Amino acid sequence: MRDTVAMTVTRRIFVSGAMAAPFLAQLGGAAPASAASALDTTFSLLDGSCEMRLTELARTRLASEEIELQAVAPATAVLGADGTTVEGVSMPPEYATGTISPLGRPGAGSGRMLGGVVLRNSKARLEIAGIRGSVPDGRIFAFLKVDDEWLGEQPLYASDPSAMRLSVEPGAPGKPTALKGSGIPLTPTQEGVDVFTEAFGVALFTVADRVFTASGTGRAWPVPTLPV
């Protein structure tokens, strides 16, 4: 499916955040789409992955309530140094669209990742799936499921596009461009804090807490600019 759908890089393939970017990347000053530079390049994404890894703060607070992280397929688990503890997830992209400036700043775009994450303990199970985000908005949405009840799509996380940068390495003639981004901070929105608190019965986080750090890689083709 990823080979048949036109996809362009966002901060989460960072991204892009939100997802991304995830996505994915929270890569200062990303310009709004209306002010995009004529030098900005649009990329059509071939493939890639976005990783969301819990911060040390988040791991410590989740462990205090025995809350574990799991991956939702087709996302895969990212293991910690002990080789067993799940500290994050790696997600493939469903789609993404966006531009990148010559300085590696995202211009405008959106994207969604496949799979998601589950937070669970003996009290509750919170599933976060279909993670999507947009630039320069910076909000990251996802579909929520608490235990057996779907709650719909909600804005769960926020990122700062001004902190986002992409490494862009043009390929050899006939080869795609390599894109890479890392160190993208994700903080919960008030909606995200409220959903977590209601599900688990404890307030572990605030909107000021960095709970995930996102990173990602991808291969993409520059999209030619068509004459007006």
Coordinates of C-alpha atoms in Angstrom, one line a residue:
M1 CA 0.0 0.0 0.0
R2 CA 2.8 2.4 0.8
D3 CA 4.2 1.9 -2.7
T4 CA 0.9 2.9 -4.3
V5 CA 0.0 6.0 -2.2
A6 CA 1.8 9.3 -2.8
M7 CA 3.4 10.3 0.5
T8 CA 5.5 13.3 1.3
V9 CA 7.7 13.9 4.3
T10 CA 6.4 15.6 7.5
R11 CA 8.0 16.3 10.7
R12 CA 7.2 12.9 12.0
I13 CA 9.4 11.1 9.5
F14 CA 11.1 13.7 10.7
V15 CA 9.9 13.3 10.1
S16 CA 7.0 13.9 12.1
G17 CA 6.2 13.8 13.8
A18 CA 2.9 13.5 14.8
M19 CA 2.9 11.3 14.1
A20 CA 4.5 12.8 13.6
A21 CA 5.3 13.3 14.0
P22 CA 5.8 11.4 13.9
F23 CA 5.7 11.1 14.2
L24 CA 6.3 12.2 13.2
A25 CA 9.3 15.3 13.8
Q26 CA 9.1 18.2 15.9
L27 CA 12.1 19.6 14.1
G28 CA 13.7 27.7 14.5
G29 CA 10.7 28.9 13.0
A30 CA 8.7 26.8 10.6
A31 CA 6.8 29.1 8.2
P32 CA 3.1 28.7 7.5
A33 CA 2.2 27.2 4.1
S34 CA 1.2 30.6 2.7
A35 CA 4.7 31.9 3.4
A36 CA 6.6 28.9 2.1
S37 CA 9.8 29.8 0.3
A38 CA 10.1 29.2 -3.4
L39 CA 13.2 27.2 -2.4
D40 CA 11.2 24.7 -0.3
T41 CA 11.1 21.2 -1.7
T42 CA 8.2 18.8 -1.6
F43 CA 9.2 15.1 -1.1
S44 CA 7.2 12.0 -2.0
L45 CA 7.9 9.4 0.6
L46 CA 8.8 5.9 -0.5
D47 CA 9.2 4.3 2.9
G48 CA 10.5 5.0 6.4
S49 CA 9.8 4.5 10.1
C50 CA 9.1 6.7 13.1
E51 CA 10.2 5.9 16.6
M52 CA 8.6 7.2 19.7
R53 CA 10.6 6.4 22.8
L54 CA 9.5 7.1 26.4
T55 CA 11.6 9.7 28.3
E56 CA 13.2 8.7 31.6
L57 CA 10.7 10.8 33.4
A58 CA 7.8 9.0 31.7
R59 CA 9.3 5.6 32.3
T60 CA 9.8 6.3 36.0
R61 CA 6.3 7.6 36.6
L62 CA 4.7 4.8 34.6
A63 CA 6.7 2.2 36.6
S64 CA 5.4 3.7 39.8
E65 CA 1.9 2.5 38.8
E66 CA 3.2 -0.7 37.1
I67 CA 2.0 0.6 33.8
E68 CA 3.7 -1.2 30.8
L69 CA 4.0 -0.1 27.2
Q70 CA 3.2 -2.4 24.3
A71 CA 3.2 -2.0 20.5
V72 CA 0.1 -2.3 18.4
A73 CA 0.8 -4.0 15.0
P74 CA 2.2 -3.2 12.5
A75 CA 4.2 -1.1 15.0
T76 CA 7.0 -3.0 16.7
A77 CA 8.5 -2.7 20.2
V78 CA 11.7 -0.8 20.9
L79 CA 13.5 -2.5 23.8
G80 CA 15.6 -0.9 26.5
A81 CA 19.2 -1.7 27.4
D82 CA 18.0 -4.8 29.4
G83 CA 16.7 -6.4 26.1
T84 CA 13.2 -7.1 27.6
T85 CA 11.6 -3.8 28.8
V86 CA 9.6 -2.1 26.1
E87 CA 10.6 1.6 26.1
G88 CA 9.0 2.7 22.8
V89 CA 7.6 1.7 19.5
S90 CA 8.6 2.0 15.8
M91 CA 5.8 2.7 13.3
P92 CA 5.7 2.6 9.5
P93 CA 4.0 5.5 7.7
E94 CA 0.5 5.3 6.2
Y95 CA 0.8 8.6 4.4
A96 CA 2.6 11.9 4.7
T97 CA 2.7 15.2 2.8
G98 CA 4.9 18.3 3.4
T99 CA 7.8 20.5 2.4
I100 CA 11.3 21.0 3.7
S101 CA 13.3 24.2 3.5
P102 CA 17.0 24.2 2.5
L103 CA 17.8 24.6 6.2
G104 CA 16.0 21.4 7.0
R105 CA 12.9 23.0 8.5
P106 CA 9.4 21.6 7.8
G107 CA 7.1 24.0 6.0
A108 CA 3.6 22.6 5.9
G109 CA 2.2 19.1 5.8
S110 CA 0.5 16.2 7.5
G111 CA 0.9 12.5 8.0
R112 CA -0.3 9.4 9.8
M113 CA 1.5 6.4 11.2
L114 CA 0.3 2.8 11.2
G115 CA -0.1 0.9 14.4
G116 CA 0.3 2.5 17.8
V117 CA 0.9 1.9 21.5
V118 CA -0.9 0.5 24.5
L119 CA -0.4 1.5 28.1
R120 CA -1.8 -1.0 30.6
N121 CA -1.7 -2.3 34.1
S122 CA -4.1 -4.3 36.3
K123 CA -6.5 -1.3 36.4
A124 CA -6.9 -0.2 32.8
R125 CA -5.8 -0.6 29.2
L126 CA -5.3 2.6 27.1
E127 CA -4.7 2.1 23.3
I128 CA -3.4 4.9 21.1
A129 CA -3.6 4.2 17.4
G130 CA -3.6 5.9 14.0
I131 CA -1.3 8.7 15.3
R132 CA -1.2 11.7 12.9
G133 CA 0.1 15.2 13.1
S134 CA 0.6 18.4 11.0
V135 CA 3.0 21.2 10.5
P136 CA 3.1 24.0 11.5
D137 CA 0.1 23.3 13.8
G138 CA 2.2 21.0 16.1
R139 CA -0.7 19.0 17.5
I140 CA -0.7 15.2 17.3
F141 CA -4.0 13.3 17.1
A142 CA -4.8 9.7 17.7
F143 CA -7.7 7.3 18.1
L144 CA -8.3 6.2 21.7
K145 CA -9.6 3.1 23.2
V146 CA -10.0 2.7 26.9
D147 CA -10.5 -1.0 27.9
D148 CA -13.2 -2.0 25.3
E149 CA -14.6 1.4 24.5
W150 CA -13.4 3.5 21.5
L151 CA -13.4 7.2 22.3
G152 CA -12.8 8.6 18.8
E153 CA -9.9 10.8 17.6
Q154 CA -8.5 13.3 20.1
P155 CA -5.5 15.7 20.3
L156 CA -3.2 13.8 22.6
Y157 CA 0.3 15.4 22.2
A158 CA 1.9 18.6 21.2
S159 CA 5.3 19.4 19.6
D160 CA 7.3 22.5 18.8
P161 CA 7.9 22.7 15.0
S162 CA 10.6 25.4 15.7
A163 CA 12.7 22.7 17.4
M164 CA 12.5 20.4 14.4
R165 CA 15.3 19.9 11.9
L166 CA 15.8 17.3 9.2
S167 CA 18.9 15.9 7.7
V168 CA 18.5 15.8 3.9
E169 CA 21.0 13.7 1.9
P170 CA 20.4 13.7 -1.9
G171 CA 21.0 10.3 -3.4
A172 CA 23.1 9.4 -6.4
P173 CA 21.5 10.0 -9.8
G174 CA 18.4 7.8 -10.0
K175 CA 18.4 7.2 -6.3
P176 CA 16.0 8.6 -3.6
T177 CA 16.9 11.2 -1.0
A178 CA 17.6 10.1 2.5
L179 CA 15.8 11.9 5.3
K180 CA 16.5 11.7 9.0
G181 CA 15.4 13.6 12.2
S182 CA 15.8 12.9 15.9
G183 CA 15.4 14.4 19.3
I184 CA 11.8 15.6 18.7
P185 CA 10.0 16.3 22.1
L186 CA 6.4 15.4 22.6
T187 CA 4.3 16.7 25.5
P188 CA 0.8 15.8 26.4
T189 CA -2.1 18.1 25.7
Q190 CA -4.7 18.8 28.4
E191 CA -7.0 16.4 26.6
G192 CA -4.3 13.7 26.8
V193 CA -3.7 14.4 30.5
D194 CA -7.4 14.1 31.2
V195 CA -7.9 10.8 29.3
F196 CA -4.9 9.2 31.1
T197 CA -6.0 10.4 34.5
E198 CA -9.5 9.1 34.0
A199 CA -8.4 5.8 32.7
F200 CA -5.8 5.0 35.4
G201 CA -7.2 7.0 38.3
V202 CA -4.0 8.9 38.9
A203 CA -2.5 12.1 37.5
L204 CA 1.1 11.3 36.5
F205 CA 1.7 14.0 33.9
T206 CA 1.1 17.6 33.1
V207 CA 1.2 19.5 29.8
A208 CA 4.7 20.6 30.7
D209 CA 6.1 17.1 30.9
R210 CA 8.1 15.6 28.0
V211 CA 6.8 12.1 27.7
F212 CA 8.1 10.9 24.4
T213 CA 11.1 11.7 22.2
A214 CA 10.5 11.0 18.5
S215 CA 12.9 10.2 15.7
G216 CA 12.6 8.8 12.2
T217 CA 14.2 8.0 8.9
G218 CA 12.8 7.8 5.4
R219 CA 13.6 7.6 1.6
A220 CA 11.9 10.1 -0.7
W221 CA 11.8 11.5 -4.2
P222 CA 11.7 15.3 -4.7
V223 CA 8.5 16.3 -6.5
P224 CA 9.2 18.6 -9.5
T225 CA 7.6 22.0 -9.4
L226 CA 5.1 22.3 -12.2
P227 CA 4.8 25.6 -14.2
V228 CA 1.8 27.7 -13.3

